[in-house]
Coordinates of C-alpha atoms and ligand atoms in Angstrom, one line a residue:
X276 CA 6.1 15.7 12.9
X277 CA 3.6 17.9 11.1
X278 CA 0.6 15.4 9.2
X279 CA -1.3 16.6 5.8
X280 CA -4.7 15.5 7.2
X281 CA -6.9 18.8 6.4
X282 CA -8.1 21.1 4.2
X283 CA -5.4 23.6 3.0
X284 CA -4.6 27.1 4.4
X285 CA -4.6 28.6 0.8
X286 CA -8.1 28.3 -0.2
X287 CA -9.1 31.5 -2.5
X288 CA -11.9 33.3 -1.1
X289 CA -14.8 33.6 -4.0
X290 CA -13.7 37.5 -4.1
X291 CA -10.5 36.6 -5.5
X292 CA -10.4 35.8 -9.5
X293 CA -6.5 34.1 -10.3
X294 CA -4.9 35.9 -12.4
X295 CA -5.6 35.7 -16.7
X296 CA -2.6 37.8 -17.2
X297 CA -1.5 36.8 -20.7
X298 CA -4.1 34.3 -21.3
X299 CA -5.7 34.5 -25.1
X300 CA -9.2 34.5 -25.4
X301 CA -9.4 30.7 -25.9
X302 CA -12.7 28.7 -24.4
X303 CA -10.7 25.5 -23.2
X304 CA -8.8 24.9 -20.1
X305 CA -5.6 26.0 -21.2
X306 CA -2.3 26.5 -19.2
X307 CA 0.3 29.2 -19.2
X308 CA 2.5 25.9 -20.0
X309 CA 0.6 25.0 -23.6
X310 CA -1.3 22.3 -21.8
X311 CA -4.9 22.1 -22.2
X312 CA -6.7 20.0 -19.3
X313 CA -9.5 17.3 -21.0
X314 CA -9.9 15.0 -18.1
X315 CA -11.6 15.9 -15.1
X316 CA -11.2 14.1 -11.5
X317 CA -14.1 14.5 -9.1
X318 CA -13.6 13.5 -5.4
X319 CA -16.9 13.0 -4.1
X320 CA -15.7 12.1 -0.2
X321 CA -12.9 11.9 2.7
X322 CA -14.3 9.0 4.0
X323 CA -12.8 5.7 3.3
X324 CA -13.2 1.5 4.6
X325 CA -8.9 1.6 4.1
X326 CA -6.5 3.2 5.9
X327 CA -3.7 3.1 3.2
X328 CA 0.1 3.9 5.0
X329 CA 1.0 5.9 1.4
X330 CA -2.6 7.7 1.8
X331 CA -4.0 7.7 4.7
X332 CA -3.4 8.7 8.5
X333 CA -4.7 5.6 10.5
X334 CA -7.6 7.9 12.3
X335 CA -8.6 8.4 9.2
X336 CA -8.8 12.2 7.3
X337 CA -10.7 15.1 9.3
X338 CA -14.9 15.1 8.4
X339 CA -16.3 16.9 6.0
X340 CA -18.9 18.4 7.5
X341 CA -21.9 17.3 5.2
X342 CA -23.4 20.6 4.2
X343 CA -19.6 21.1 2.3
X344 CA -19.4 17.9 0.4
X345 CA -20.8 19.0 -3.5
X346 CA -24.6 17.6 -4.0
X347 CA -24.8 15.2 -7.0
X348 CA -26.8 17.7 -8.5
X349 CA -24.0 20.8 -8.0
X350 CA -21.2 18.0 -9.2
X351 CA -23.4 17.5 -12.5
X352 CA -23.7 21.3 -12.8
X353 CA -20.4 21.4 -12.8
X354 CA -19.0 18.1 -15.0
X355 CA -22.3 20.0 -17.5
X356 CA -20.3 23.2 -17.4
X357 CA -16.7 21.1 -17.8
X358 CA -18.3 19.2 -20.6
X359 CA -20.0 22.0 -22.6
X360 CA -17.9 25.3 -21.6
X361 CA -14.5 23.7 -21.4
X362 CA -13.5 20.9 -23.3
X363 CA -13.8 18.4 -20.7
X364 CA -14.4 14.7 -21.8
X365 CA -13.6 12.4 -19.3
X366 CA -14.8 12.4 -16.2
X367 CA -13.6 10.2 -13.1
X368 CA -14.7 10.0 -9.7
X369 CA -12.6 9.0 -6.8
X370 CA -12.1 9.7 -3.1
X371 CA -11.4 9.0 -0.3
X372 CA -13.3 6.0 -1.3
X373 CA -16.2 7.1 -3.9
X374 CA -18.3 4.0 -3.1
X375 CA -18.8 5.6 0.5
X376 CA -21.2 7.7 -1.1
X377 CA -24.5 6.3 -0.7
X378 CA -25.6 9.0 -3.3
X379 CA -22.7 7.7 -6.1
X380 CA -25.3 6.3 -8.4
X381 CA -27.3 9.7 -8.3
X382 CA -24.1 11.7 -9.3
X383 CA -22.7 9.1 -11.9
X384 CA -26.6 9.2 -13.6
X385 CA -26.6 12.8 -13.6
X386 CA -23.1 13.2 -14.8
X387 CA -23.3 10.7 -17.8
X388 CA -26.5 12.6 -18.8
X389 CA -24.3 14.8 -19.9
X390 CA -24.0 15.3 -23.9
X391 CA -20.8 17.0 -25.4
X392 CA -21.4 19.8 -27.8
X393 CA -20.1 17.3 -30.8
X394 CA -23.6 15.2 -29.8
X395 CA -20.5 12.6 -27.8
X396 CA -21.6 11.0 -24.4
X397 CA -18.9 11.8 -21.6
X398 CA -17.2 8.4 -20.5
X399 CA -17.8 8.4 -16.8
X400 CA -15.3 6.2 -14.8
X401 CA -14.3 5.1 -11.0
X402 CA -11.3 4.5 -9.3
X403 CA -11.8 2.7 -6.0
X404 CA -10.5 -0.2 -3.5
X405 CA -13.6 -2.5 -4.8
X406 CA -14.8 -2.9 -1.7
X407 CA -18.6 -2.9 -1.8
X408 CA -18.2 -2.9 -5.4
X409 CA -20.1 -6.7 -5.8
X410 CA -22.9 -5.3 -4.0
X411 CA -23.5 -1.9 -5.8
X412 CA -22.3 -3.0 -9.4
X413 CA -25.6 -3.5 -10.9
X414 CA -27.3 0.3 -9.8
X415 CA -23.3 1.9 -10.9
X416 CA -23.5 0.6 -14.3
X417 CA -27.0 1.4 -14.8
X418 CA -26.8 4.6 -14.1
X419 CA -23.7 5.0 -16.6
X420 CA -20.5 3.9 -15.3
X421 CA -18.3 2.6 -18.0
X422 CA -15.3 1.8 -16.7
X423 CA -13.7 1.4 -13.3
X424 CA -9.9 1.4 -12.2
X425 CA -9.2 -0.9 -8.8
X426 CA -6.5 -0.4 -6.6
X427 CA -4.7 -3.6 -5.1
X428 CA -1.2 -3.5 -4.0
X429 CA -0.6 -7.1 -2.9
X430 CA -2.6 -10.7 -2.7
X431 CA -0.7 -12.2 0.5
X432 CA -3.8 -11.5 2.9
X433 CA -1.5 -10.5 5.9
X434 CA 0.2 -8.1 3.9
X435 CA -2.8 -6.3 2.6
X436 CA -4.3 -6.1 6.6
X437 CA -0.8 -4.1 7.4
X438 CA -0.8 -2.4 4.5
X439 CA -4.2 -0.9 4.7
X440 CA -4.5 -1.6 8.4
X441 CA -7.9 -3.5 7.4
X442 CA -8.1 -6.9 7.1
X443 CA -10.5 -6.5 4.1
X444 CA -8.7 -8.1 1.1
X445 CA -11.5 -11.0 0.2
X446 CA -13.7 -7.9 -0.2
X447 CA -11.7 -6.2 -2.6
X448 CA -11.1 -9.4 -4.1
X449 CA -15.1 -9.8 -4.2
X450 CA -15.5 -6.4 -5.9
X451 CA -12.7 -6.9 -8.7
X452 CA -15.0 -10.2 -10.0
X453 CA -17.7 -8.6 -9.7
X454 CA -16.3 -5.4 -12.4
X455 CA -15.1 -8.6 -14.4
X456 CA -18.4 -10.1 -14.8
X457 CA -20.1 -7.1 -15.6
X458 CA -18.3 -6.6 -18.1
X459 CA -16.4 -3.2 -17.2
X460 CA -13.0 -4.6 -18.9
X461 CA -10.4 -4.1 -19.6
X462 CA -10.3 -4.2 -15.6
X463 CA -7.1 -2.1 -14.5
X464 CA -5.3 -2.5 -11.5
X465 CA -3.3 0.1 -9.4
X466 CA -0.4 -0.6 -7.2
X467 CA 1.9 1.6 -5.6
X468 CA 5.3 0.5 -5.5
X469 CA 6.9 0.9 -2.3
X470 CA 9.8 -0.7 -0.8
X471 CA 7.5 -2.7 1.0
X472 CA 5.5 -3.9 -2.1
X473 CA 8.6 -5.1 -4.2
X474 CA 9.1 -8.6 -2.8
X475 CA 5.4 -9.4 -3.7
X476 CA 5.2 -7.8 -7.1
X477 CA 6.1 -10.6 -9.1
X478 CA 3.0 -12.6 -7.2
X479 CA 0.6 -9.9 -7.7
X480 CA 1.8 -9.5 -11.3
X481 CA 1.5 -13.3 -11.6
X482 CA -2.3 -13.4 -9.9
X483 CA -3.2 -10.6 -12.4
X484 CA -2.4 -12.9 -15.5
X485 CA -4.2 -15.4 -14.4
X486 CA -7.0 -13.5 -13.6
X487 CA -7.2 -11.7 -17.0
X488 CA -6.9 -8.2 -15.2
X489 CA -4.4 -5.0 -16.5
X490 CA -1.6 -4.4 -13.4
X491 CA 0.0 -0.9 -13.7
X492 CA 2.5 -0.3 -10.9
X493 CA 2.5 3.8 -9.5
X494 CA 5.7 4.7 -8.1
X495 CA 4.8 6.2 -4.4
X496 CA 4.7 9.7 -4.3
X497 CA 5.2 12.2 -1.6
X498 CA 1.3 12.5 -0.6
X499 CA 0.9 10.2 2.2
X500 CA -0.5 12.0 5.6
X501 CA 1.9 10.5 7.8
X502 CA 5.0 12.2 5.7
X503 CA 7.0 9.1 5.6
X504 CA 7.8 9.2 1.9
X505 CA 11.4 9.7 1.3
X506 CA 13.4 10.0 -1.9
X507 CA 16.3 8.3 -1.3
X508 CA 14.4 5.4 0.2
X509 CA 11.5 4.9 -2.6
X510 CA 11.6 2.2 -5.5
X511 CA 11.4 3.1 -8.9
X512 CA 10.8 1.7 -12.3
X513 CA 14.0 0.4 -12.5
X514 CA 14.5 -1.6 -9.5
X515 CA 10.6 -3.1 -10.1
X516 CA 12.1 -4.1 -13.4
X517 CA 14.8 -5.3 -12.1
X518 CA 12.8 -7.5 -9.8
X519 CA 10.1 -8.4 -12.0
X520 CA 12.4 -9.4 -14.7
X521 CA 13.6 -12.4 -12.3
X522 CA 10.2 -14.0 -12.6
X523 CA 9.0 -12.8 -16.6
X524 CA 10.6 -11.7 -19.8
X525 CA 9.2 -8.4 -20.3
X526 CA 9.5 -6.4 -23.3
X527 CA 9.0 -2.7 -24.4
X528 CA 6.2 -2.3 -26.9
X529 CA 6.4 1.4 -28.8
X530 CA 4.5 4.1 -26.8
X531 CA 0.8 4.0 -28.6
X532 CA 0.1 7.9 -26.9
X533 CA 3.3 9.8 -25.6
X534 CA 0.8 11.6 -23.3
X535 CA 0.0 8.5 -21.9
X536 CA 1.4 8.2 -18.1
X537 CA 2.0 4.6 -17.9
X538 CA 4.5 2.9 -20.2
X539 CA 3.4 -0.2 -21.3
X540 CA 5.6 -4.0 -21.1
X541 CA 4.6 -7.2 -22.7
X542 CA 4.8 -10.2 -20.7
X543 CA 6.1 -12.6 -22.9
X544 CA 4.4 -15.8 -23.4
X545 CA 1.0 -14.6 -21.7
X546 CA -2.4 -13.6 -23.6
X547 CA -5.5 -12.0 -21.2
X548 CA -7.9 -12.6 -23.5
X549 CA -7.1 -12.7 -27.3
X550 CA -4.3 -9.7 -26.7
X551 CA -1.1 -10.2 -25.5
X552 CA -0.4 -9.5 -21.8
X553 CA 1.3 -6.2 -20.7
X554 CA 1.6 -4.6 -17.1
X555 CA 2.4 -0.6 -16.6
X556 CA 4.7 1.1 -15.0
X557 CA 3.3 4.9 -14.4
X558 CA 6.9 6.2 -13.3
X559 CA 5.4 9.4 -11.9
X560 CA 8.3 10.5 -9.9
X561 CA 11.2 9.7 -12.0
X562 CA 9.7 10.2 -15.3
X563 CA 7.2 12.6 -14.9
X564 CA 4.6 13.3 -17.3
X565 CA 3.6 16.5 -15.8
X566 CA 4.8 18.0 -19.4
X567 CA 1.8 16.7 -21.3
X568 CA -0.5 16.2 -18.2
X569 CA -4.1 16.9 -19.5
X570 CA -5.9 16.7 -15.5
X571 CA -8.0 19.4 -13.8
X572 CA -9.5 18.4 -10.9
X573 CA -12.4 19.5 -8.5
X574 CA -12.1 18.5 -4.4
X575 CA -14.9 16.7 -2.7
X576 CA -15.8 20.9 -1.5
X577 CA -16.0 22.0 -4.8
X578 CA -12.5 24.0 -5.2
X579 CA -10.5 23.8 -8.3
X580 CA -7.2 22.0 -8.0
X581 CA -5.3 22.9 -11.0
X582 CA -2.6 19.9 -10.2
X583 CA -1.7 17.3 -7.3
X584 CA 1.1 19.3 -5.9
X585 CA -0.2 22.8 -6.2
X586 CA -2.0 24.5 -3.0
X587 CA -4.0 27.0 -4.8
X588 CA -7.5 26.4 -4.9
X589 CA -10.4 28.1 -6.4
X590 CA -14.0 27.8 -4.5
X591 CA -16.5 26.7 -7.5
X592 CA -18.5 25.9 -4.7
X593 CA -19.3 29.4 -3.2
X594 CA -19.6 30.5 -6.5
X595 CA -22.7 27.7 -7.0
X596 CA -24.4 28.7 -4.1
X597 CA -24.7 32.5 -4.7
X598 CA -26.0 32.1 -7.5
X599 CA -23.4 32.9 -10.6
X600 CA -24.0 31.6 -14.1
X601 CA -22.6 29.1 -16.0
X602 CA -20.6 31.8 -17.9
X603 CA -18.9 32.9 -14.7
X604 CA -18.2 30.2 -13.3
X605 CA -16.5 28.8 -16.4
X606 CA -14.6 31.8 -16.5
X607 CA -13.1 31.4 -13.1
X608 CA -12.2 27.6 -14.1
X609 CA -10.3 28.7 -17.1
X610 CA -8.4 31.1 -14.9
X611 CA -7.5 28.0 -11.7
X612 CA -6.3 26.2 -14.4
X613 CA -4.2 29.2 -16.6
X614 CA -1.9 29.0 -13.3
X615 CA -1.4 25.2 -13.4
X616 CA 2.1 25.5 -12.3
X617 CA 4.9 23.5 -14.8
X618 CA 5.4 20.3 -12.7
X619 CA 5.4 18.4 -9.3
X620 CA 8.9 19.3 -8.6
X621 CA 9.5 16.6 -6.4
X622 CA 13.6 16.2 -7.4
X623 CA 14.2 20.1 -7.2
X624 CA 16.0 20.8 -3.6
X625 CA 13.6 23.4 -2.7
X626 CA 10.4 20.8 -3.0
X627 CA 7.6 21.1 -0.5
X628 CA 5.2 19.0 0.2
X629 CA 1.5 20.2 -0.7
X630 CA -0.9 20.8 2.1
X631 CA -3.4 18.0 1.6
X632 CA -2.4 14.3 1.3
X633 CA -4.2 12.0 -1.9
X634 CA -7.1 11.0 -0.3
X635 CA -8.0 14.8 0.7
X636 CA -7.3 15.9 -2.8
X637 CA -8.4 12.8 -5.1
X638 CA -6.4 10.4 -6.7
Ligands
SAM141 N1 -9.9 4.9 -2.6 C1 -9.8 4.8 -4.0 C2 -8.6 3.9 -4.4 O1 -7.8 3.6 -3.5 O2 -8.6 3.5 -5.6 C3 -9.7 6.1 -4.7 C4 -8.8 7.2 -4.1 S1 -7.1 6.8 -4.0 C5 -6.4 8.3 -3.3 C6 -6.6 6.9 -5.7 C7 -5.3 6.3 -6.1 O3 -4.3 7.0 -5.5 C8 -5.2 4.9 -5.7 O4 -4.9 4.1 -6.9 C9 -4.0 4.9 -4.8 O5 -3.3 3.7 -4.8 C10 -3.3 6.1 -5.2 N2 -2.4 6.7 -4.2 C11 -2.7 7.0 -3.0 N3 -1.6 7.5 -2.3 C12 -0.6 7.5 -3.2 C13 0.8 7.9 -3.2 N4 1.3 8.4 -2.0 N5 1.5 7.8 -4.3 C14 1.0 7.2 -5.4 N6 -0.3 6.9 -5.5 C15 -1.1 7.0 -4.4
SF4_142 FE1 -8.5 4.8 0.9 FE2 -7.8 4.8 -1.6 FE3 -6.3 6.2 0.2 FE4 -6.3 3.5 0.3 S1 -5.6 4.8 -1.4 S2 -6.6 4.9 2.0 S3 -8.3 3.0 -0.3 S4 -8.4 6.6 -0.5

């Protein structure tokens, strides 16, 4: 069995420009597919405290040798250059696992220093498995953080230690209370729906009411380093609903933003808060939203990746270090993304895998 630990094969050399063939002369970071690219993933590390099955090989992902990994003050250059030259307004770190960065509140202050050219601050988020999270809180939203997605799959302890092959769920646990009492809410929480996830979905779903905390389920997709993922075998919307349905009367509220990947349910009879209670389904495999996806995102080396399941990457990195402008390098950002290929592709019968798994490109 080959695994997708490393770095891919098809990393661009800084000599090689992608192609702009057709591209107008537009300053955003538009696609040859009409889709312009506004929100900007950052993955600031390989490392992570999990070992995820859908992520992660269990020896972990290949070091990054530290004189690779992107400075905080090149990854603020950069989300400066995103911000002012291309259109970019959100801005999200993520991993690996971000908060194994000691340096994280360093690169979140720089970043949300950032000012858009319309005199609007950049909103400057997290996605992480909490862990740590209670202990660092206070410096994170200091230095700017304003919102922070947490991923959580199950609350039966056992199951999260197989899952994750860490026994670690108090500490994630610990870290969602934490964002809930600094006030980063609405808290969202990730789950990927896997076959083995679907018997406990209707507990996490109930623990998530009660805890006043958004649950969006993510249907698995093929990115996990061990390369078990298989189509015929993975659970979709449907069959969560299915099961879900069992336990709560959920109901279909219209689609605030069509763009939006996860569809929204009420839970019927349940409030968090004031609001009524929903939970998300992000159906990225059967119902893709690669049509309106809106994502550029940078590895934790500073390439370009102009979408999850494409291998071509752009070095922004080597282009930092020897010195090229801000003009240039924009330039060769607009032309990663102007290739963004049309979609993941993952039903077509010619599908392949890309190179890196998600915690080597960013989640
Ligand atoms: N370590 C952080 C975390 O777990 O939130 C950030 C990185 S992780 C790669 C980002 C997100 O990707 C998480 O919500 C995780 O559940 C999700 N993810 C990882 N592998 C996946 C897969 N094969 N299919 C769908 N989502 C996946
Ligand atoms: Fe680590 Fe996040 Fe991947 Fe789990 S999903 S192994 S926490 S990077």
């Amino acid at each position: 069995m080959s695994l997708s630990l490393g770095m891919p094969a098809l990393r661009r050399s800084p000599a090689q420009r992608p192609s702009t063939a057709g591209r107008p002369d537009l300053p955003g970071l538009i696609d040859s597919h009409g889709r312009t690219a506004r929100d900007l993933r950052i993955s600031v590390t390989e490392k992570c405290s999990l070992r995820c099955t859908y992520c992660m090989p269990e020896q972990g992902l290949p070091a990054i040798h530290r004189d690779d990994l992107l400075t905080p003050g090149e990854i603020a250059r950069l989300v400066g250059i995103g911000v002012r030259d291309l259109g970019v307004r959100d801005i999200r770190f993520t991993g690996g696992e971000p908060l194994m960065r000691p340096d994280l509140a360093e690169i979140i202050s720089l970043s949300a220093a950032v000012v858009a050219p319309d005199g609007e601050p950049v909103s400057v988020s997290l996605t992480t498995n909490g862990i740590g999270l209670d202990k660092r809180i206070g410096e994170l939203v200091a230095a700017g953080l304003t919102r922070v997605n947490i991923s959580l799959d199950t609350v039966d302890r056992d199951h999260f230690a197989r899952l994750t092959r860490r026994d670690r769920l108090p500490a994630v646990f610990a870290g969602i209370e934490a964002a809930r009492l600094a006030g980063l809410t609405p808290l969202k929480i990730n789950a990927v729906l896997m076959r083995d996830t679907l018997a406990g979905a209707a507990d996490l779903l109930e623990w998530s009411l009660a805890n006043g905390v958004r649950l969006r389920f993510i249907e698995q997709m093929p990115l996990d380093a061990d390369e078990a993922w298989a189509r015929d075998n993975m659970v979709d919307a449907a069959e969560l609903l299915s099961v879900l349905g069992r336990r709560f009367t959920l109901s279909q509220p219209r689609r605030e933003d069509p763009s939006a990947p996860a569809e929204e349910w009420l839970v019927d009879g349940y409030l968090v808060g004031n609001s009524p209670a929903t939970v998300g389904i992000i159906a990225s495999v059967t119902r893709s939203f690669c049509a309106a996806c809106d994502r550029t995102r940078l590895t934790a080396e500073g390439t370009v990746r102009s979408c999850l399941f494409g291998d071509d990457e752009t070095d922004l990195r080597a282009l930092l270090r020897d010195g090229a402008d801000d003009a240039t390098i924009a330039d060769w950002w607009r032309a990663a993304m102007w290739g963004k290929q049309s979609g993941h592709g993952i039903s077509l019968p010619d599908f392949q895998r890309p190179l890196r798994s998600m915690g080597a490109i960013g989640g």
